[in-house]
GROMACS .gro file of C-alpha atoms in nm:
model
  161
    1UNK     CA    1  -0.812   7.865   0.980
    2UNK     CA    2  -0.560   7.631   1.156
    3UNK     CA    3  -0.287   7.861   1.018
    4UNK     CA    4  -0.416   8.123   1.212
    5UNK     CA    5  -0.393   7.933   1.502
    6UNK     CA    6  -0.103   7.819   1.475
    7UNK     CA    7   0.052   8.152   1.435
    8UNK     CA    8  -0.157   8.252   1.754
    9UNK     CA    9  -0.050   7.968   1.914
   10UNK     CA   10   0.343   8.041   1.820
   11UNK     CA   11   0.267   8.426   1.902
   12UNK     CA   12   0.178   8.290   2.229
   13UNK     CA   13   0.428   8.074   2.275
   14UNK     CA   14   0.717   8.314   2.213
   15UNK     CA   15   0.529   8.592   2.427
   16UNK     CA   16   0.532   8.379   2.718
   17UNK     CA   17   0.909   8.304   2.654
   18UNK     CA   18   0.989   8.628   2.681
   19UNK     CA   19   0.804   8.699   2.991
   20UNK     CA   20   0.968   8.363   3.150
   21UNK     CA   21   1.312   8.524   3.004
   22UNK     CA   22   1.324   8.795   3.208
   23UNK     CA   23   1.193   8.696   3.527
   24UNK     CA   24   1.563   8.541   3.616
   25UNK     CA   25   1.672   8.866   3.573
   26UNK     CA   26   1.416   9.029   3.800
   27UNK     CA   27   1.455   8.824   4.095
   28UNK     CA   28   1.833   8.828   4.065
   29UNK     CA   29   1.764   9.175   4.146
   30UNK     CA   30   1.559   9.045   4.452
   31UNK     CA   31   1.826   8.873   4.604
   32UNK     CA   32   2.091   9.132   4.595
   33UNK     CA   33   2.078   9.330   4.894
   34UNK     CA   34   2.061   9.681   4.832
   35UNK     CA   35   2.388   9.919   4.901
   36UNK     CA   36   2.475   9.938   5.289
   37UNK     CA   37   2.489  10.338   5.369
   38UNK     CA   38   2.843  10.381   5.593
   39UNK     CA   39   2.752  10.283   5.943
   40UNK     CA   40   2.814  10.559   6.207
   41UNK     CA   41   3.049  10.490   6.476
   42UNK     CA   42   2.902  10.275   6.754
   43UNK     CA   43   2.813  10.481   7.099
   44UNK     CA   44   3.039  10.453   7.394
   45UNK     CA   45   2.972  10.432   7.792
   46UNK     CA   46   3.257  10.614   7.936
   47UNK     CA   47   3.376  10.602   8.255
   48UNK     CA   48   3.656  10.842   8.460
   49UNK     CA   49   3.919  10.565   8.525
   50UNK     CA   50   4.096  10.832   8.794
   51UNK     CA   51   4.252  10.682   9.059
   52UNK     CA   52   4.374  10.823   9.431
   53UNK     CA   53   4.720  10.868   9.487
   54UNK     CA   54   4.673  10.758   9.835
   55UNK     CA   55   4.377  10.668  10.056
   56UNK     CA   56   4.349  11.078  10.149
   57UNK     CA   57   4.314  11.216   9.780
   58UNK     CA   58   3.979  11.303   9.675
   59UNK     CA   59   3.838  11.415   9.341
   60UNK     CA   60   3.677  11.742   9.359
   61UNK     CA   61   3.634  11.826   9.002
   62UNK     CA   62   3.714  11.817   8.646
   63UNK     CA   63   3.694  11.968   8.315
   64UNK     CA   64   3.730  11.797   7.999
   65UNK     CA   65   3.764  11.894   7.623
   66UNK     CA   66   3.713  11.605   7.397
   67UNK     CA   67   3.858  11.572   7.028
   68UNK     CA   68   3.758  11.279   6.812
   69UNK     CA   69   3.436  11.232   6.980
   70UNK     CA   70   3.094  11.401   7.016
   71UNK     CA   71   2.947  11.425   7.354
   72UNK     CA   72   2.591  11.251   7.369
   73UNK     CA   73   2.472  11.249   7.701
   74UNK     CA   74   2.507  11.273   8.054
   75UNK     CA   75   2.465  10.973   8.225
   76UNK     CA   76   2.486  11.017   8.545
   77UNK     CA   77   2.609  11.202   8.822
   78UNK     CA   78   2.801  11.112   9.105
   79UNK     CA   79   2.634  11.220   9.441
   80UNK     CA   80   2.680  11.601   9.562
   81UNK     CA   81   2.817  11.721   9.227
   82UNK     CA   82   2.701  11.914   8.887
   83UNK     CA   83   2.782  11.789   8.539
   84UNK     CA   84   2.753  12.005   8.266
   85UNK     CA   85   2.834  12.057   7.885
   86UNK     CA   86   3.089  12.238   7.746
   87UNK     CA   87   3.163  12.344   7.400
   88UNK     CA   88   3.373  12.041   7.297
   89UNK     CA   89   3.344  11.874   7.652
   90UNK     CA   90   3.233  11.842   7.976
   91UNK     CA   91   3.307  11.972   8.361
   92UNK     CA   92   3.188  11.867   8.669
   93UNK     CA   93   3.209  11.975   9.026
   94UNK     CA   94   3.130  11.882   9.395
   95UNK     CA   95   2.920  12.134   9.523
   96UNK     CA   96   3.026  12.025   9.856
   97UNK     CA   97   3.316  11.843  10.023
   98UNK     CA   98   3.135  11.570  10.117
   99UNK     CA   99   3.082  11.503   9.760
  100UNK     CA  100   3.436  11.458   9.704
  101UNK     CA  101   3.492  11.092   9.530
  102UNK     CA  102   3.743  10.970   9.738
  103UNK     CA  103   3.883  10.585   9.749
  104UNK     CA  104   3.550  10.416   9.867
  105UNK     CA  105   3.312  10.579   9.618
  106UNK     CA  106   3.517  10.595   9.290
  107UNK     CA  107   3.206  10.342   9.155
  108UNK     CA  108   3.033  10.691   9.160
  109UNK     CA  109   3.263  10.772   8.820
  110UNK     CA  110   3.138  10.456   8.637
  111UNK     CA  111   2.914  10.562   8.331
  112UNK     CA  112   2.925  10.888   8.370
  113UNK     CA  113   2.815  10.996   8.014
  114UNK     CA  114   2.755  10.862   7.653
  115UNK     CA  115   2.990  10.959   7.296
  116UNK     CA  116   3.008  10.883   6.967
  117UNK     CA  117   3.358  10.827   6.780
  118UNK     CA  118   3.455  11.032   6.496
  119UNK     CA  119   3.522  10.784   6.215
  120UNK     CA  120   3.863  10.792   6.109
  121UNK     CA  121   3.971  10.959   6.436
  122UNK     CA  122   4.148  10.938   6.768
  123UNK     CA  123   3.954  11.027   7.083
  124UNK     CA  124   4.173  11.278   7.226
  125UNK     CA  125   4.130  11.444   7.570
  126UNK     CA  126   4.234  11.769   7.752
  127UNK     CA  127   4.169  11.974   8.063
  128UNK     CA  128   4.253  11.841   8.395
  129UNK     CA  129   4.123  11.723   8.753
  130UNK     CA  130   4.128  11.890   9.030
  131UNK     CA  131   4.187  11.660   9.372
  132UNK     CA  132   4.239  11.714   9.714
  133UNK     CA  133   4.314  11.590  10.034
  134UNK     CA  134   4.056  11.615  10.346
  135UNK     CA  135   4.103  11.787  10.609
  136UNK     CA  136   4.393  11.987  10.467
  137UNK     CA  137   4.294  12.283  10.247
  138UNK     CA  138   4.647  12.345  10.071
  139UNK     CA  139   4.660  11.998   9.917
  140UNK     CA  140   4.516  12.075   9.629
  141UNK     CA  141   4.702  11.977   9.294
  142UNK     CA  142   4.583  11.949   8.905
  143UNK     CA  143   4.640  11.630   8.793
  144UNK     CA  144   4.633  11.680   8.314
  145UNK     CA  145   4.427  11.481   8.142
  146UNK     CA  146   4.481  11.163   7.912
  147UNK     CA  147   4.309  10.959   7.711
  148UNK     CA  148   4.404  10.699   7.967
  149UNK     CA  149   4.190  10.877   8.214
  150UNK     CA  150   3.846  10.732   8.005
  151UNK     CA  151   3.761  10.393   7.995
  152UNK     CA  152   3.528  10.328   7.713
  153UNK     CA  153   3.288  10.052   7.683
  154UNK     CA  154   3.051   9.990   7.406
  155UNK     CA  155   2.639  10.105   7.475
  156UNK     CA  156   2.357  10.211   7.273
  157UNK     CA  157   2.254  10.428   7.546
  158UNK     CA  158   2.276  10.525   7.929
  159UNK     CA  159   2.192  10.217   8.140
  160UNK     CA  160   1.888  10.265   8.287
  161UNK     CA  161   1.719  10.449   7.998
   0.00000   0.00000   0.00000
C-alpha cells in the first residue's frame, strides 16, 4: 500500500506544479493593461478674438463655417443678440444696436461656444463679420474670417454647466 501512496502523493505533487506553473502566466496577464482605444480629440472653449479698428467700430454680426472641427455647443450669448447653428457653423446677430459689441464689452465674445478637433486636421474658418460704426449708418464693412479670429482654449464643457 505505500506504493500507492506514493504514486498519489507524486500525482499530487506534479498536479499542484502545474497549477503553480501557470499562475505566472495568468497574472502576467493581470498586469498588462488592456489596449487603449484612440482617444478623441480634446473639447475646445472658443472665443471671437475680433478686435475694433477704432474706439467707434462695433460688431454687429457674424457668420462662420468651420472645417476641421465639429460644433458642440453654444455657450453663451453676448447680450441683445441670437446665436444659432449652421450646417458646418455658426451665425450670430444683434437684434438691436444697442447690442452691438463695441470696445468696452468685447468680454461679451469670451466662450462663446464649445468644438471638438478633427484628428489629423486643421481647424479652418470662413464667413465673415459684419461691423459698424454708431451713429453713422453707411459705415458698415465685412471684415473675412481667419482662423486667427478664434482663440481656442482647452474645456470639457461650457463653464457654468
Amino acid at each position: 500500500m505505500r506504493i500507492w501512496r506514493l504514486s498519489l502523493l507524486a500525482l499530487t505533487l506534479a498536479a499542484t506544479a502545474a497549477c503553480h506553473d501557470s499562475k505566472p502566466a495568468q497574472d502576467a496577464g493581470k498586469d498588462a493593461k488592456p489596449p487603449v482605444a484612440p482617444a478623441q480629440p480634446a473639447t475646445e472653449l472658443v472665443t471671437l478674438a475680433w478686435t475694433p479698428a477704432n474706439a467707434e467700430q462695433n460688431l454687429q454680426s457674424f457668420d462662420l463655417q468651420l472645417t476641421g472641427a465639429e460644433l458642440i455647443s453654444i455657450c453663451r450669448k453676448p447680450p441683445g443678440w441670437v446665436l444659432e447653428r449652421t450646417a458646418g457653423g455658426i451665425k450670430g446677430y444683434a437684434t438691436v444696436g444697442a447690442g452691438f459689441v463695441s470696445v468696452e464689452h468685447l468680454g461679451d465674445l469670451n466662450d462663446l461656444f464649445l468644438i471638438r478637433p478633427q484628428a489629423g486636421q486643421t481647424l479652418g474658418v470662413k464667413g465673415k463679420l459684419l461691423t459698424g460704426v454708431y451713429a453713422d449708418d453707411g459705415g458698415q464693412s465685412e471684415v473675412p474670417a481667419t482662423p486667427a479670429l478664434l482663440r481656442r482654449s482647452p474645456a470639457k464643457e461650457c463653464p457654468g454647466r
